[in-house]
Amino acid sequence: MISTFTYALLDKEVNNNVIADLNTKLKALAQKNNAYEFFTPVVQPLADVHLQSKEILFETNANKSDVLNVYVLSCIGVLILLLAAVNFTNLVTAKSAGRAKEVGMRKVIGAIRRQLIGQHLVESIIVTFFSAVIALAMAIGITPVLNSLYQRYADPFILLSAANLGVIAALVLLVGFIAGAYPAFVLSSFKPVIVLKGAFKNSSGGIQLRKALVVLQFTISIALMVGTGIVYKQMRYIYTADLGYSRDQVITIAQSGAAVGRSSAFKNELLQNPGIKSVGTSSTRVGQQLGRTQIYPEGFGDDTNIITSIMNADQDFVPTMGMTIVSGRNFSLSYDDSLSMLVNEEMLRLLKWTDVVGKKISLQSGPNPTDRTAYTVVGVVKDFHFATVRHKLEPMFMLYNRDNPAMVVKAGADNIQTTISFIEETWKKTNPGTTFEYNFLDAQFANLYRNEQAFSSMFTHFTILAIAIAGLGLFALSAFTVEQRRKEIGIRKVLGASSGTILYALSREFIILILVAFALASVLAYFMMDKWLQDFQYSISITPGIFLAVGAVSILIALATISFQALKAAWSNPVNALRTE
């Protein structure tokens, strides 16, 4: 069967229900023709190919991503916006005493509460508006840098379209209202008699709210830090996992058309160069899904329905890729291997075979179910991953074929560019008028995880931004707390308290809040990241070490933030704080 992409222009009246019905009919047609076990035909809107193709394994040429990553990063963006709004709310309510007399005077001259609430909401929206203008300018300016960093292309000026400006305007109003609502109601509730006498104090309710907001901020930040650690460990696992083959100094060459038929001649020419150690060919490149077919193993009944993966390879493919033969032998020119087969270890587990060499596996070779050709298993190759670790390792076998479209060249470490130039010149002589396409296997492998790497980088940068916002909020709030307790600090110093004692007294409350946030964030991060890891067939385990490390870092960040203000107050002259007493 030859797989093809078929494009159909549908009527404008066609909706998702019609597409779902088409997929149902295609599935029934495939089942009727006994093909459903080998492939699943799918009708998919063209606009969905990039983000909605995770389950379409054989669409190897599409630049696919995962809509889940978009949702995750969007949620993180909303959380960062929430952190900024929390900072605004926290600082405005903390500084409410500074505006108490203003509110009192306005009430005395006739302002009603509704007017005061409106004033503060407008102030909040104005601050949000100017912040949005600055953010928009920064986004347009930084987009080219991000495009280069994440190997994407996004037009920054699309943000200035009418639709996007409308969304931004709505966001300004929403964020301005959310950030300013509570401060507006708090400030408008002041009683003029109390504030004009100078007897105003921050309410216990306001203090408790600020504590709750600090916990919220650090819950989000710590959860993101844990997530960053887990994403980093998973990516490191991907790049260091034993894939069953070597990626070092391996060059891949794509062949097509008549070039495939001249593959053996091209290979022999390449081996004349001492800088080339070996050359092999296969039907499938790294990153492509293997073909699938039904097999009829020796000792199993005809009604047994076993579907496995299949690829072709020559006698030099296994050694060139650094694969390991764990039992039996590799394909060899010393034998007639036209009816020979290599199987992987997963095939042995599927068939529950122990002594596999010499066993027969038949494949259908004609239109009738009884048209079969028997192949002899001559060796077992160690399991290897050609697809990403998102896909489960499957039972597979190799058939012998000397001319295949995917060529791999094992080169020496010295003068690699000279070797590539030689390969290109030899290609032009052997295949004149055709395009020479090559890649390094390690780069090809890295490209398989380009989306995951971009997601990891974005996640990390968002986390750093969230920590910075939460840290700035804690810095400002600790400065306000120290200012409120300046006289208390002065009295403690007069009574003989050391700087360490004062630092402990001022930081203890904040550290307790961080510990509460850590407990909440640990639970949240565990469930979120466990869900993310489920998208990989092979993944790391979430261990306590990540949480303990993040907890320690969080406390250090909090202590560093608070200590500056606390020690500044502890080292100041107590006379200045007690002068008015």
XYZ file of C-alpha atoms in Angstrom, residues 48-540:
493
model
C -6.039 21.525 12.581
C -2.950 19.817 11.161
C -0.402 21.790 13.193
C -1.935 21.501 16.666
C -4.434 18.632 16.483
C -2.349 15.839 14.916
C -0.876 14.125 17.966
C -2.733 10.882 17.239
C -1.942 10.879 13.503
C 1.325 8.991 13.645
C 2.093 8.632 9.942
C 1.924 12.315 8.994
C 5.674 12.642 9.054
C 5.966 15.740 6.865
C 3.696 17.992 8.905
C 5.220 20.566 11.238
C 3.188 19.282 14.139
C 2.901 20.625 17.652
C 0.557 19.904 20.541
C -2.397 22.072 21.467
C -1.895 20.962 25.091
C 1.355 22.968 25.200
C -0.544 26.045 24.010
C -3.121 25.584 26.755
C -0.445 25.065 29.423
C 1.561 28.138 28.416
C -1.625 30.216 28.160
C -2.584 29.181 31.690
C 0.877 30.145 32.923
C 0.477 33.540 31.244
C -2.847 34.040 33.034
C -1.236 33.024 36.344
C 1.578 35.541 35.828
C -1.020 38.220 35.118
C -2.753 37.161 38.329
C 0.540 37.523 40.232
C 0.895 41.089 38.966
C -2.701 41.869 39.952
C -2.073 40.401 43.408
C 1.009 42.606 43.782
C -1.042 45.665 42.889
C -3.826 44.749 45.314
C -1.380 43.929 48.086
C 0.605 47.130 47.797
C -2.416 49.420 47.438
C -4.104 47.966 50.516
C -0.819 48.017 52.441
C -0.379 51.709 51.634
C -4.038 52.492 52.319
C -3.143 54.409 55.470
C -1.312 56.931 53.308
C -4.533 57.767 51.443
C -6.845 57.573 54.425
C -6.891 61.342 55.031
C -7.560 62.020 51.340
C -10.601 59.731 51.491
C -11.716 61.334 54.756
C -11.515 64.863 53.315
C -13.429 63.856 50.178
C -16.181 62.338 52.294
C -16.365 65.475 54.466
C -16.904 67.696 51.419
C -19.715 65.462 50.158
C -18.266 62.597 48.138
C -20.373 59.458 48.334
C -18.957 55.937 48.435
C -19.940 55.146 44.845
C -17.888 58.110 43.612
C -14.870 57.015 45.641
C -15.119 53.450 44.330
C -15.353 54.786 40.769
C -12.317 57.007 41.304
C -10.130 54.147 42.526
C -11.316 51.789 39.797
C -10.523 54.409 37.143
C -7.064 54.874 38.675
C -6.503 51.111 38.532
C -7.660 50.906 34.910
C -5.410 53.838 33.923
C -2.396 52.112 35.513
C -3.341 48.900 33.689
C -3.750 50.787 30.400
C -0.259 52.309 30.512
C 1.144 48.930 31.584
C -0.548 47.349 28.557
C 0.945 49.978 26.225
C 4.439 49.288 27.590
C 3.846 45.521 27.428
C 2.636 45.775 23.820
C 5.750 47.705 22.803
C 7.953 45.168 24.601
C 6.124 42.242 22.963
C 6.625 43.693 19.475
C 10.284 44.402 20.200
C 11.117 41.024 21.730
C 9.218 38.810 19.256
C 12.116 38.611 16.729
C 14.383 37.426 19.554
C 11.841 34.790 20.600
C 11.400 33.687 16.981
C 15.128 33.046 16.774
C 15.277 31.365 20.181
C 12.347 29.004 19.604
C 12.827 28.541 15.829
C 9.370 29.869 15.067
C 7.956 32.726 13.035
C 5.343 34.954 14.585
C 4.440 38.335 13.090
C 4.624 40.768 16.034
C 2.464 43.363 14.289
C -0.491 40.996 14.269
C -0.979 42.270 17.829
C -2.028 45.604 16.300
C -4.931 44.120 14.354
C -8.392 45.400 15.236
C -9.449 42.072 16.736
C -6.370 41.770 18.960
C -6.540 45.402 20.067
C -10.152 44.764 21.042
C -9.096 41.759 23.124
C -6.309 43.791 24.750
C -8.757 46.607 25.554
C -11.160 44.127 27.147
C -8.258 42.621 29.084
C -7.218 46.062 30.352
C -10.727 46.690 31.678
C -10.960 43.226 33.233
C -7.532 43.267 34.899
C -7.957 46.866 35.996
C -11.284 46.022 37.610
C -10.027 42.821 39.279
C -6.851 44.471 40.596
C -8.616 47.616 41.758
C -11.913 46.250 43.054
C -10.863 45.247 46.562
C -8.661 48.329 47.204
C -11.495 50.542 45.946
C -13.993 49.032 48.369
C -11.478 49.147 51.248
C -10.469 52.771 50.700
C -14.048 53.935 50.224
C -15.110 52.336 53.518
C -12.934 54.565 55.739
C -14.814 56.634 58.317
C -13.815 60.313 58.057
C -14.009 60.984 61.821
C -11.482 58.256 62.594
C -9.006 58.971 59.803
C -9.007 62.756 60.318
C -8.186 62.233 64.010
C -5.143 60.221 62.919
C -6.453 57.151 64.709
C -6.612 55.009 61.552
C -4.901 51.632 61.593
C -4.795 48.830 59.079
C -7.607 46.399 59.802
C -6.920 42.818 60.792
C -8.991 41.769 57.780
C -6.660 43.651 55.445
C -3.606 42.097 57.076
C -5.057 38.603 56.716
C -5.881 39.291 53.071
C -2.308 40.341 52.368
C -1.068 37.141 53.983
C -3.457 35.096 51.855
C -2.282 36.888 48.712
C 1.369 36.209 49.595
C 0.494 32.521 49.971
C -1.296 32.610 46.596
C 1.673 34.247 44.886
C 4.203 31.779 46.190
C 1.917 28.809 45.636
C 1.871 29.698 41.937
C 5.608 30.458 41.814
C 6.672 27.310 43.681
C 4.362 25.127 41.571
C 5.975 26.568 38.437
C 9.457 25.978 39.890
C 8.616 22.331 40.573
C 7.178 22.044 37.068
C 10.353 23.518 35.582
C 12.473 21.005 37.479
C 10.372 18.081 36.254
C 10.347 19.326 32.642
C 14.137 19.734 32.794
C 14.647 16.213 34.180
C 12.335 14.714 31.548
C 14.188 16.482 28.733
C 17.530 15.333 30.148
C 16.154 11.788 30.317
C 15.107 12.004 26.666
C 18.545 13.151 25.522
C 20.500 10.665 27.654
C 18.230 7.597 27.403
C 19.605 4.481 25.727
C 17.871 4.518 22.338
C 19.491 1.313 21.171
C 21.717 3.051 18.605
C 24.511 5.628 18.452
C 23.916 9.174 17.203
C 27.551 10.321 17.200
C 29.237 11.093 13.872
C 26.372 9.564 11.882
C 25.232 11.358 8.721
C 21.843 10.608 7.182
C 21.206 10.960 3.441
C 17.743 10.986 1.858
C 17.469 9.107 -1.453
C 14.498 8.946 -3.788
C 13.553 7.814 -7.277
C 16.367 6.430 -9.398
C 18.918 7.269 -6.695
C 17.582 4.376 -4.604
C 18.446 1.938 -7.389
C 21.982 3.331 -7.524
C 22.336 3.117 -3.748
C 24.826 0.213 -3.803
C 27.088 1.948 -6.335
C 26.991 5.199 -4.336
C 27.767 3.274 -1.160
C 30.796 1.540 -2.702
C 32.192 4.897 -3.856
C 31.809 6.358 -0.372
C 33.681 3.475 1.242
C 36.772 4.423 -0.775
C 37.234 7.389 1.579
C 39.248 6.490 4.725
C 37.237 9.080 6.681
C 34.103 6.954 6.251
C 33.926 3.914 8.533
C 30.742 2.259 7.274
C 27.601 2.899 5.224
C 24.192 1.265 5.648
C 20.690 1.724 4.254
C 17.160 1.205 5.524
C 13.615 1.869 4.429
C 12.909 4.221 7.334
C 14.645 7.294 8.723
C 14.908 8.128 12.412
C 11.772 10.015 13.373
C 9.518 8.228 10.926
C 6.929 5.698 11.998
C 7.703 2.191 10.833
C 5.344 0.391 8.471
C 2.931 -2.154 9.927
C 1.844 -5.577 8.740
C 0.246 -8.791 9.940
C 2.484 -11.761 10.733
C 1.851 -15.511 11.022
C 4.445 -16.906 13.446
C 5.374 -20.557 13.626
C 3.238 -22.384 16.177
C 0.367 -19.884 16.083
C -3.001 -20.549 14.459
C -4.189 -18.800 11.301
C -6.830 -16.966 13.300
C -4.166 -15.260 15.421
C -4.217 -11.543 14.639
C -0.718 -10.175 15.315
C 0.241 -6.765 13.911
C 3.871 -5.635 14.143
C 6.152 -2.985 12.681
C 8.347 -3.691 9.667
C 11.377 -2.135 7.981
C 13.949 -3.134 5.376
C 17.694 -2.892 5.919
C 20.933 -4.021 4.360
C 23.777 -5.932 6.005
C 25.607 -2.773 7.112
C 22.713 -0.882 8.671
C 22.920 -2.493 12.137
C 26.691 -1.967 12.648
C 26.622 1.541 11.148
C 23.920 2.555 13.627
C 25.795 0.953 16.507
C 22.940 -1.447 17.211
C 23.538 -4.668 19.124
C 22.779 -8.211 17.990
C 21.878 -10.000 21.236
C 21.288 -13.426 19.688
C 22.062 -15.092 16.367
C 23.677 -13.061 13.585
C 23.228 -9.972 11.461
C 22.414 -9.980 7.748
C 25.517 -10.964 5.790
C 26.746 -11.202 2.208
C 28.070 -14.643 3.147
C 24.505 -15.971 3.257
C 21.471 -15.851 1.030
C 19.373 -13.628 3.294
C 16.559 -12.950 0.830
C 14.216 -14.899 3.135
C 15.919 -13.968 6.409
C 14.563 -11.788 9.187
C 15.855 -9.913 12.232
C 13.458 -9.324 15.140
C 13.718 -7.070 18.175
C 13.477 -8.086 21.836
C 9.935 -6.747 22.091
C 8.902 -9.298 19.447
C 10.225 -12.099 21.675
C 8.185 -10.802 24.589
C 5.082 -10.634 22.394
C 5.480 -14.170 21.036
C 6.860 -15.540 24.340
C 9.740 -17.146 22.474
C 13.051 -17.953 24.194
C 14.988 -19.843 21.505
C 14.063 -17.735 18.491
C 16.870 -18.269 15.965
C 15.656 -20.588 13.223
C 11.964 -19.954 13.869
C 9.703 -19.199 10.907
C 7.453 -16.151 10.540
C 5.225 -15.949 7.460
C 3.990 -12.806 5.726
C 1.135 -12.497 3.259
C 2.605 -12.191 -0.237
C -0.448 -12.260 -2.501
C -4.109 -11.259 -2.775
C -5.346 -14.480 -1.193
C -5.037 -15.088 2.568
C -3.181 -18.328 1.845
C -0.535 -16.599 -0.304
C 2.264 -16.449 2.243
C 6.050 -16.432 2.271
C 7.965 -17.896 5.211
C 11.005 -16.023 6.569
C 13.609 -17.472 8.925
C 14.641 -15.523 12.019
C 18.459 -15.341 11.933
C 19.057 -12.857 14.747
C 17.662 -10.676 17.497
C 18.545 -6.974 17.636
C 18.417 -5.022 20.879
C 15.318 -2.809 21.156
C 15.760 0.634 19.602
C 13.590 3.752 19.370
C 13.109 5.226 15.910
C 10.144 7.348 16.972
C 10.023 9.619 20.033
C 9.603 8.367 23.587
C 6.023 9.610 23.391
C 5.330 6.413 21.447
C 5.509 2.961 22.935
C 8.240 0.633 21.725
C 6.586 -1.952 19.475
C 7.466 -5.456 18.265
C 9.198 -5.154 14.897
C 11.257 -7.058 12.369
C 13.691 -6.267 9.581
C 13.787 -7.855 6.139
C 16.917 -7.894 4.032
C 17.111 -5.444 1.136
C 20.262 -3.865 -0.311
C 18.776 -0.737 -1.933
C 16.792 1.485 0.436
C 15.878 5.194 0.455
C 17.425 6.096 3.836
C 21.224 5.960 3.981
C 23.357 6.325 7.123
C 27.084 7.058 7.018
C 29.378 6.559 10.013
C 32.159 9.125 9.698
C 35.384 9.592 11.604
C 35.677 12.414 14.121
C 38.407 14.218 12.149
C 37.773 16.593 9.244
C 34.024 16.032 9.211
C 33.419 18.939 6.815
C 35.938 17.486 4.372
C 34.095 14.163 4.575
C 30.756 15.849 3.869
C 32.249 17.639 0.860
C 33.483 14.290 -0.451
C 30.031 12.718 0.042
C 28.387 15.599 -1.842
C 30.848 15.391 -4.740
C 30.342 11.623 -4.957
C 26.564 12.126 -4.929
C 26.749 14.563 -7.834
C 28.805 12.064 -9.844
C 26.520 9.128 -9.056
C 23.205 11.017 -9.183
C 23.684 14.009 -11.512
C 20.907 16.568 -11.568
C 19.438 15.512 -8.215
C 19.428 17.362 -4.905
C 21.830 16.227 -2.193
C 20.025 16.233 1.158
C 21.867 15.274 4.319
C 21.619 15.770 8.052
C 23.475 14.745 11.175
C 21.649 12.053 13.095
C 22.032 13.862 16.429
C 20.528 17.031 14.889
C 17.768 14.949 13.318
C 17.093 13.402 16.717
C 17.039 16.816 18.409
C 14.550 18.006 15.791
C 12.168 15.259 16.913
C 11.948 17.034 20.254
C 11.975 20.590 18.953
C 8.493 21.264 20.309
C 9.334 19.778 23.701
C 12.543 21.831 23.861
C 10.692 25.035 22.957
C 8.038 24.225 25.557
C 10.745 23.622 28.170
C 12.442 26.957 27.395
C 9.173 28.905 27.501
C 8.137 27.177 30.734
C 11.485 28.080 32.319
C 11.340 31.720 31.223
C 7.763 32.092 32.448
C 8.787 30.588 35.790
C 11.666 33.040 36.179
C 9.263 35.893 35.435
C 6.766 34.574 37.993
C 9.472 34.270 40.668
C 10.655 37.812 39.923
C 7.122 39.218 40.248
C 6.451 37.322 43.478
C 9.857 38.331 44.843
C 9.266 42.012 44.066
C 5.889 41.825 45.750
C 7.413 40.240 48.844
C 10.202 42.837 48.842
C 7.736 45.731 48.788
C 5.468 44.121 51.376
C 8.376 43.383 53.707
C 9.496 47.016 53.353
C 6.019 48.145 54.365
C 5.959 45.701 57.303
C 9.344 46.913 58.534
C 8.140 50.519 58.273
C 5.013 49.687 60.289
C 7.106 47.977 62.979
C 9.969 50.488 63.058
C 9.187 51.688 66.598
C 8.915 48.085 67.794
C 12.343 47.401 66.287
C 13.760 50.494 68.020
C 12.425 49.383 71.400
C 13.818 45.865 70.888
C 17.257 47.321 70.134
C 17.163 49.571 73.197
C 16.312 46.509 75.293
C 19.358 44.676 73.898
C 18.003 42.611 71.014
C 20.627 41.525 68.480
C 20.306 41.967 64.724
C 19.766 38.212 64.365
C 16.889 38.292 66.854
C 15.241 41.161 65.003
C 15.752 39.402 61.658
C 14.093 36.272 63.063
C 11.157 38.262 64.462
C 10.506 39.987 61.134
C 11.069 37.009 58.832
C 9.381 34.255 60.874
C 5.865 35.214 59.782
C 6.821 35.359 56.109
C 8.660 32.020 56.262
C 5.536 30.388 57.721
C 3.543 31.767 54.785
C 6.125 30.383 52.344
C 5.910 26.953 53.991
C 2.115 26.984 53.662
C 2.497 27.968 50.000
C 5.044 25.178 49.525
C 2.624 22.563 50.882
C -0.181 23.742 48.594
C 2.118 24.084 45.580
C 3.557 20.590 46.051
C 0.135 18.977 45.769
C -0.830 21.167 42.801
C 2.459 20.621 40.954
C 2.431 16.862 41.500
C -0.964 16.359 39.892
C -0.256 18.804 37.047
C 3.129 17.348 36.122
C 2.009 13.746 36.575
C -0.669 14.488 33.976
C 1.936 16.026 31.640
C 4.287 13.035 31.981
C 1.473 10.660 31.049
C 1.819 11.974 27.492
C 5.172 10.143 27.298
C 5.353 6.367 27.069
C 8.729 6.549 28.820
C 9.252 9.162 31.505
C 10.971 9.942 34.788
